[in-house]
C-alpha cells in the first residue's frame, strides 16, 4: 500500500455547531488488497479527571445521586479515569489516583465507506487510487473545543482500513466553536470598575495609604479585540509599589454531578507588566490587552455539564516588604460575535483578499454585516501540567483583526 490518508475539506479544520464536516479517505495501492471494509468515525466527547492530591469541594448533605443524561460514568474515590472509545488503554496517566472523573459524549457517528461488517474480509480493493468521500452534519448545540489541566473537550475523525489480523488507522482532530453572541449576554455592554485601598504596616507602624482603581467601558469582547483598561494608582505611603501587572485570568470549573464534586483551576492566559509606582507618586495609564484566541465563556450550562469556563481582568500590585498583593478584579465575557457597535473597528471582508489558509466563512445567516473572521490556534497548558496524554493539536478559534490607524505624514516647517 503506497498511500492511506484521511483529509478534511476545510484546511483550517475549524467548524461551528451545525456545520457539515466533509472530507475523503484516499487509498493508493500497488497491488490488489483483500479487506473487510473502510470505516469512518466522528466523535465528540469531554473527559475530566482530578487527581487525589488536589482539594475538592463537595456539597454538604446527602442527596440522591443522578446520572448524566448524556453518558453516565462512575465517580468514586480512588477510581480509574474513563476509557476512550475504541482504546484498551486509559487516556489519563496510570501512575495517579483520581478523586473523581467523568465523561460526556456528544455524538458518535460510524459509517462503512467501503464494504460492510458482514463481508468476512472478502472485499477486493483493486490496484490503483481510490477516493471515498464522507459527510456528517454536526449537532446544533456543541461546546467549544478545549484543552485544560484536568480535562478536555475534543472532536476528531478516524478512518480504519480493516484487514485480516491488522488494521490501519488514521486520525484527524478538528476544532468546533459554539456560537456565543456577546450582544445577547446581559451586562456585556456595561462598564465595570473596581477600587481598593490599603493601609500597610511594618511592625505595627503605619506606612500610609495606597489607593488603586481600574475601569473598563464594556465587559464583552471577541478574540482579537483590544480591551482598554484605565488604571489609577495613588501611592500616599512610604512604601514602593515595585511591580504592577495587568492579566487575563481563565477560571475552569471541572464538575462531576454524580457525587457532587467540583474543582477549580486558574491559569493566566495573558499578562502585561506596568510601571512601578514609587512612594509619594501617582500613576495614570491605559493598559491595552488584546484578547488572545480563547474558547468562549460558558454562557449556558446545559451544553457541557463537566467543564465551565469563565474569565476576568486582574490588576495585581506587589509592594515592597508586604506579604499580600493588592488585587483589583473585573469580569470579562469572551465570545465569537463582537458587540455591534464595535463592528466598524474591525477589518471587513472587502479589504483583504481571500486567503483560504487564514479565512473562515462565518456561517451565521441571521447576522448580516459581520466583520471578517479568521482562525488562530490557542495556547494550551504544558504537557507536564496536564493529567492526560497530550497531542500536538491546538484548538483554533475565530479571531478578528482590528483596523490599523492610518499613519499621518509628518508636518514640515517651510
CSV table of N, CA and C in Angstrom, one decimal, residues 145-224:
chain,number,residue,atom,x,y,z
A,145,UNK,N,-14.2,23.4,21.5
A,145,UNK,CA,-13.0,22.6,21.8
A,145,UNK,C,-12.2,23.3,22.9
A,146,UNK,N,-11.6,22.4,23.8
A,146,UNK,CA,-10.9,23.0,24.9
A,146,UNK,C,-9.9,21.9,25.4
A,147,UNK,N,-8.7,22.4,25.8
A,147,UNK,CA,-7.7,21.6,26.4
A,147,UNK,C,-7.3,22.3,27.7
A,148,UNK,N,-7.5,21.6,28.9
A,148,UNK,CA,-7.3,22.2,30.2
A,148,UNK,C,-6.4,21.3,31.0
A,149,UNK,N,-6.2,21.6,32.2
A,149,UNK,CA,-5.2,20.9,33.1
A,149,UNK,C,-5.8,19.5,33.5
A,150,UNK,N,-7.1,19.5,33.8
A,150,UNK,CA,-7.8,18.3,34.3
A,150,UNK,C,-8.8,17.7,33.4
A,151,UNK,N,-8.8,18.2,32.1
A,151,UNK,CA,-9.8,17.6,31.2
A,151,UNK,C,-9.7,18.3,29.9
A,152,UNK,N,-10.6,17.9,29.0
A,152,UNK,CA,-10.6,18.4,27.6
A,152,UNK,C,-12.0,18.2,27.0
A,153,UNK,N,-12.2,18.9,25.9
A,153,UNK,CA,-13.3,18.7,25.0
A,153,UNK,C,-12.7,18.6,23.6
A,154,UNK,N,-12.9,17.4,23.0
A,154,UNK,CA,-12.2,17.1,21.8
A,154,UNK,C,-13.2,16.6,20.8
A,155,UNK,N,-12.8,16.8,19.5
A,155,UNK,CA,-13.6,16.3,18.3
A,155,UNK,C,-12.5,15.8,17.4
A,156,UNK,N,-12.8,14.6,16.9
A,156,UNK,CA,-11.9,14.0,15.9
A,156,UNK,C,-12.6,13.1,14.9
A,157,UNK,N,-11.9,12.9,13.8
A,157,UNK,CA,-12.4,12.0,12.8
A,157,UNK,C,-11.4,10.9,12.6
A,158,UNK,N,-11.8,9.6,12.5
A,158,UNK,CA,-10.9,8.5,12.5
A,158,UNK,C,-11.4,7.5,11.4
A,159,UNK,N,-10.4,7.1,10.6
A,159,UNK,CA,-10.7,6.2,9.5
A,159,UNK,C,-9.9,4.9,9.7
A,160,UNK,N,-10.5,3.8,9.5
A,160,UNK,CA,-9.8,2.5,9.7
A,160,UNK,C,-10.0,1.6,8.4
A,161,UNK,N,-8.9,1.1,8.0
A,161,UNK,CA,-8.9,0.1,6.9
A,161,UNK,C,-8.6,-1.3,7.5
A,162,UNK,N,-9.7,-2.1,7.6
A,162,UNK,CA,-9.7,-3.3,8.4
A,162,UNK,C,-9.3,-4.5,7.5
A,163,UNK,N,-8.2,-5.1,7.9
A,163,UNK,CA,-7.7,-6.3,7.2
A,163,UNK,C,-7.7,-7.5,8.1
A,164,UNK,N,-7.4,-8.6,7.6
A,164,UNK,CA,-7.3,-9.8,8.4
A,164,UNK,C,-6.1,-9.7,9.4
A,165,UNK,N,-6.3,-9.7,10.7
A,165,UNK,CA,-5.3,-9.6,11.8
A,165,UNK,C,-4.5,-8.3,11.7
A,166,UNK,N,-5.0,-7.3,11.1
A,166,UNK,CA,-4.3,-6.0,11.1
A,166,UNK,C,-5.4,-4.9,10.8
A,167,UNK,N,-5.0,-3.7,11.2
A,167,UNK,CA,-5.9,-2.5,10.9
A,167,UNK,C,-5.0,-1.3,10.8
A,168,UNK,N,-5.2,-0.5,9.7
A,168,UNK,CA,-4.6,0.7,9.5
A,168,UNK,C,-5.5,1.9,9.9
A,169,UNK,N,-5.1,2.8,10.8
A,169,UNK,CA,-5.9,3.8,11.3
A,169,UNK,C,-5.3,5.2,11.1
A,170,UNK,N,-6.1,6.1,10.7
A,170,UNK,CA,-5.7,7.5,10.6
A,170,UNK,C,-6.7,8.3,11.4
A,171,UNK,N,-6.2,9.3,12.2
A,171,UNK,CA,-7.0,10.1,13.0
A,171,UNK,C,-6.6,11.6,12.7
A,172,UNK,N,-7.7,12.4,12.6
A,172,UNK,CA,-7.5,13.9,12.4
A,172,UNK,C,-8.4,14.6,13.4
A,173,UNK,N,-7.8,15.5,14.2
A,173,UNK,CA,-8.5,16.3,15.1
A,173,UNK,C,-9.0,17.6,14.4
A,174,UNK,N,-10.1,18.1,14.9
A,174,UNK,CA,-10.6,19.3,14.3
A,174,UNK,C,-11.3,20.1,15.5
A,175,UNK,N,-11.4,21.4,15.3
A,175,UNK,CA,-11.9,22.4,16.3
A,175,UNK,C,-13.4,22.7,16.0
A,176,UNK,N,-14.1,22.8,17.1
A,176,UNK,CA,-15.5,23.2,17.0
A,176,UNK,C,-15.7,24.4,17.9
A,177,UNK,N,-16.4,25.4,17.4
A,177,UNK,CA,-16.7,26.6,18.2
A,177,UNK,C,-18.2,26.8,18.3
A,178,UNK,N,-18.7,27.0,19.5
A,178,UNK,CA,-20.1,27.3,19.6
A,178,UNK,C,-20.4,28.8,19.4
A,179,UNK,N,-21.6,29.1,18.9
A,179,UNK,CA,-22.0,30.5,18.7
A,179,UNK,C,-22.2,31.2,20.0
A,180,UNK,N,-21.4,32.1,20.3
A,180,UNK,CA,-21.6,32.9,21.5
A,180,UNK,C,-21.7,34.4,21.1
A,181,UNK,N,-22.9,34.9,21.0
A,181,UNK,CA,-23.1,36.3,20.6
A,181,UNK,C,-23.1,37.1,21.9
A,182,UNK,N,-22.1,38.0,22.0
A,182,UNK,CA,-22.0,38.9,23.1
A,182,UNK,C,-23.2,39.8,23.2
A,183,UNK,N,-23.8,40.2,22.1
A,183,UNK,CA,-24.9,41.1,22.1
A,183,UNK,C,-26.1,40.5,22.9
A,184,UNK,N,-26.2,39.2,23.1
A,184,UNK,CA,-27.3,38.6,23.8
A,184,UNK,C,-26.9,38.3,25.2
A,185,UNK,N,-25.7,38.6,25.7
A,185,UNK,CA,-25.3,38.4,27.1
A,185,UNK,C,-25.6,39.6,27.9
A,186,UNK,N,-26.3,39.4,29.0
A,186,UNK,CA,-26.7,40.6,29.9
A,186,UNK,C,-25.4,41.2,30.5
A,187,UNK,N,-25.4,42.5,30.5
A,187,UNK,CA,-24.3,43.3,31.1
A,187,UNK,C,-23.0,43.2,30.3
A,188,UNK,N,-23.0,42.6,29.1
A,188,UNK,CA,-21.8,42.5,28.4
A,188,UNK,C,-21.4,43.9,27.8
A,189,UNK,N,-22.4,44.8,27.6
A,189,UNK,CA,-22.1,46.1,27.1
A,189,UNK,C,-22.1,47.1,28.3
A,190,UNK,N,-22.1,46.7,29.5
A,190,UNK,CA,-22.0,47.6,30.7
A,190,UNK,C,-20.6,47.8,31.1
A,191,UNK,N,-20.3,48.9,31.7
A,191,UNK,CA,-19.0,49.2,32.2
A,191,UNK,C,-18.7,48.5,33.5
A,192,UNK,N,-17.5,48.4,33.9
A,192,UNK,CA,-17.1,47.7,35.1
A,192,UNK,C,-15.9,48.4,35.7
A,193,UNK,N,-15.9,48.4,37.1
A,193,UNK,CA,-14.8,49.1,37.8
A,193,UNK,C,-14.6,48.5,39.1
A,194,UNK,N,-13.4,48.7,39.7
A,194,UNK,CA,-13.1,48.2,41.0
A,194,UNK,C,-12.1,49.2,41.6
A,195,UNK,N,-12.2,49.3,42.9
A,195,UNK,CA,-11.4,50.3,43.7
A,195,UNK,C,-11.1,49.7,45.0
A,196,UNK,N,-9.8,49.8,45.4
A,196,UNK,CA,-9.4,49.3,46.8
A,196,UNK,C,-8.3,50.2,47.3
A,197,UNK,N,-8.2,50.2,48.6
A,197,UNK,CA,-7.2,51.0,49.3
A,197,UNK,C,-6.6,50.1,50.4
A,198,UNK,N,-5.3,50.3,50.7
A,198,UNK,CA,-4.7,49.6,51.7
A,198,UNK,C,-3.9,50.5,52.7
A,199,UNK,N,-3.9,50.1,53.9
A,199,UNK,CA,-3.1,50.8,55.0
A,199,UNK,C,-2.1,49.8,55.5
A,200,UNK,N,-0.9,49.8,54.9
A,200,UNK,CA,0.2,48.9,55.2
A,200,UNK,C,0.9,49.3,56.5
A,201,UNK,N,1.3,48.2,57.2
A,201,UNK,CA,2.0,48.5,58.4
A,201,UNK,C,3.3,47.7,58.4
A,202,UNK,N,4.3,48.1,59.2
A,202,UNK,CA,5.6,47.5,59.3
A,202,UNK,C,5.9,47.5,60.8
A,203,UNK,N,5.8,46.3,61.5
A,203,UNK,CA,5.9,46.2,62.9
A,203,UNK,C,5.0,47.1,63.6
A,204,UNK,N,3.7,47.1,63.2
A,204,UNK,CA,2.7,47.9,63.9
A,204,UNK,C,2.8,49.4,63.7
A,205,UNK,N,3.7,49.8,62.8
A,205,UNK,CA,3.9,51.2,62.5
A,205,UNK,C,3.2,51.5,61.1
A,206,UNK,N,2.2,52.4,61.1
A,206,UNK,CA,1.5,52.7,59.8
A,206,UNK,C,2.5,53.2,58.8
A,207,UNK,N,2.3,52.8,57.5
A,207,UNK,CA,3.1,53.2,56.4
A,207,UNK,C,2.4,54.0,55.4
A,208,UNK,N,1.2,54.3,55.7
A,208,UNK,CA,0.4,55.2,54.7
A,208,UNK,C,-0.6,54.4,53.9
A,209,UNK,N,-1.2,55.1,53.0
A,209,UNK,CA,-2.3,54.5,52.2
A,209,UNK,C,-2.0,54.5,50.7
A,210,UNK,N,-2.4,53.4,50.1
A,210,UNK,CA,-2.3,53.2,48.6
A,210,UNK,C,-3.7,53.0,48.1
A,211,UNK,N,-4.1,53.9,47.2
A,211,UNK,CA,-5.5,53.8,46.6
A,211,UNK,C,-5.3,53.4,45.1
A,212,UNK,N,-6.0,52.4,44.7
A,212,UNK,CA,-5.9,51.9,43.3
A,212,UNK,C,-7.3,51.7,42.8
A,213,UNK,N,-7.5,52.0,41.5
A,213,UNK,CA,-8.8,51.8,40.9
A,213,UNK,C,-8.6,51.5,39.4
A,214,UNK,N,-9.5,50.8,38.8
A,214,UNK,CA,-9.5,50.4,37.4
A,214,UNK,C,-10.9,50.5,36.9
A,215,UNK,N,-11.0,50.7,35.6
A,215,UNK,CA,-12.3,50.8,34.9
A,215,UNK,C,-12.2,50.4,33.5
A,216,UNK,N,-13.3,49.8,33.0
A,216,UNK,CA,-13.3,49.4,31.6
A,216,UNK,C,-14.7,49.7,31.1
A,217,UNK,N,-14.8,50.1,29.8
A,217,UNK,CA,-16.1,50.6,29.3
A,217,UNK,C,-17.1,49.5,29.0
A,218,UNK,N,-16.7,48.3,28.6
A,218,UNK,CA,-17.6,47.2,28.5
A,218,UNK,C,-16.9,45.9,28.8
A,219,UNK,N,-17.7,44.9,29.1
A,219,UNK,CA,-17.1,43.6,29.6
A,219,UNK,C,-17.0,42.5,28.5
A,220,UNK,N,-17.8,42.7,27.4
A,220,UNK,CA,-17.8,41.6,26.4
A,220,UNK,C,-16.8,41.9,25.3
A,221,UNK,N,-16.0,40.9,24.9
A,221,UNK,CA,-15.0,41.1,23.9
A,221,UNK,C,-15.0,39.8,23.0
A,222,UNK,N,-14.6,39.9,21.8
A,222,UNK,CA,-14.3,38.8,20.9
A,222,UNK,C,-12.8,38.7,20.8
A,223,UNK,N,-12.3,37.5,20.4
A,223,UNK,CA,-10.9,37.3,20.3
A,223,UNK,C,-10.3,38.2,19.2
A,224,UNK,N,-9.2,38.9,19.5
A,224,UNK,CA,-8.6,39.8,18.6
A,224,UNK,C,-8.9,41.2,18.9
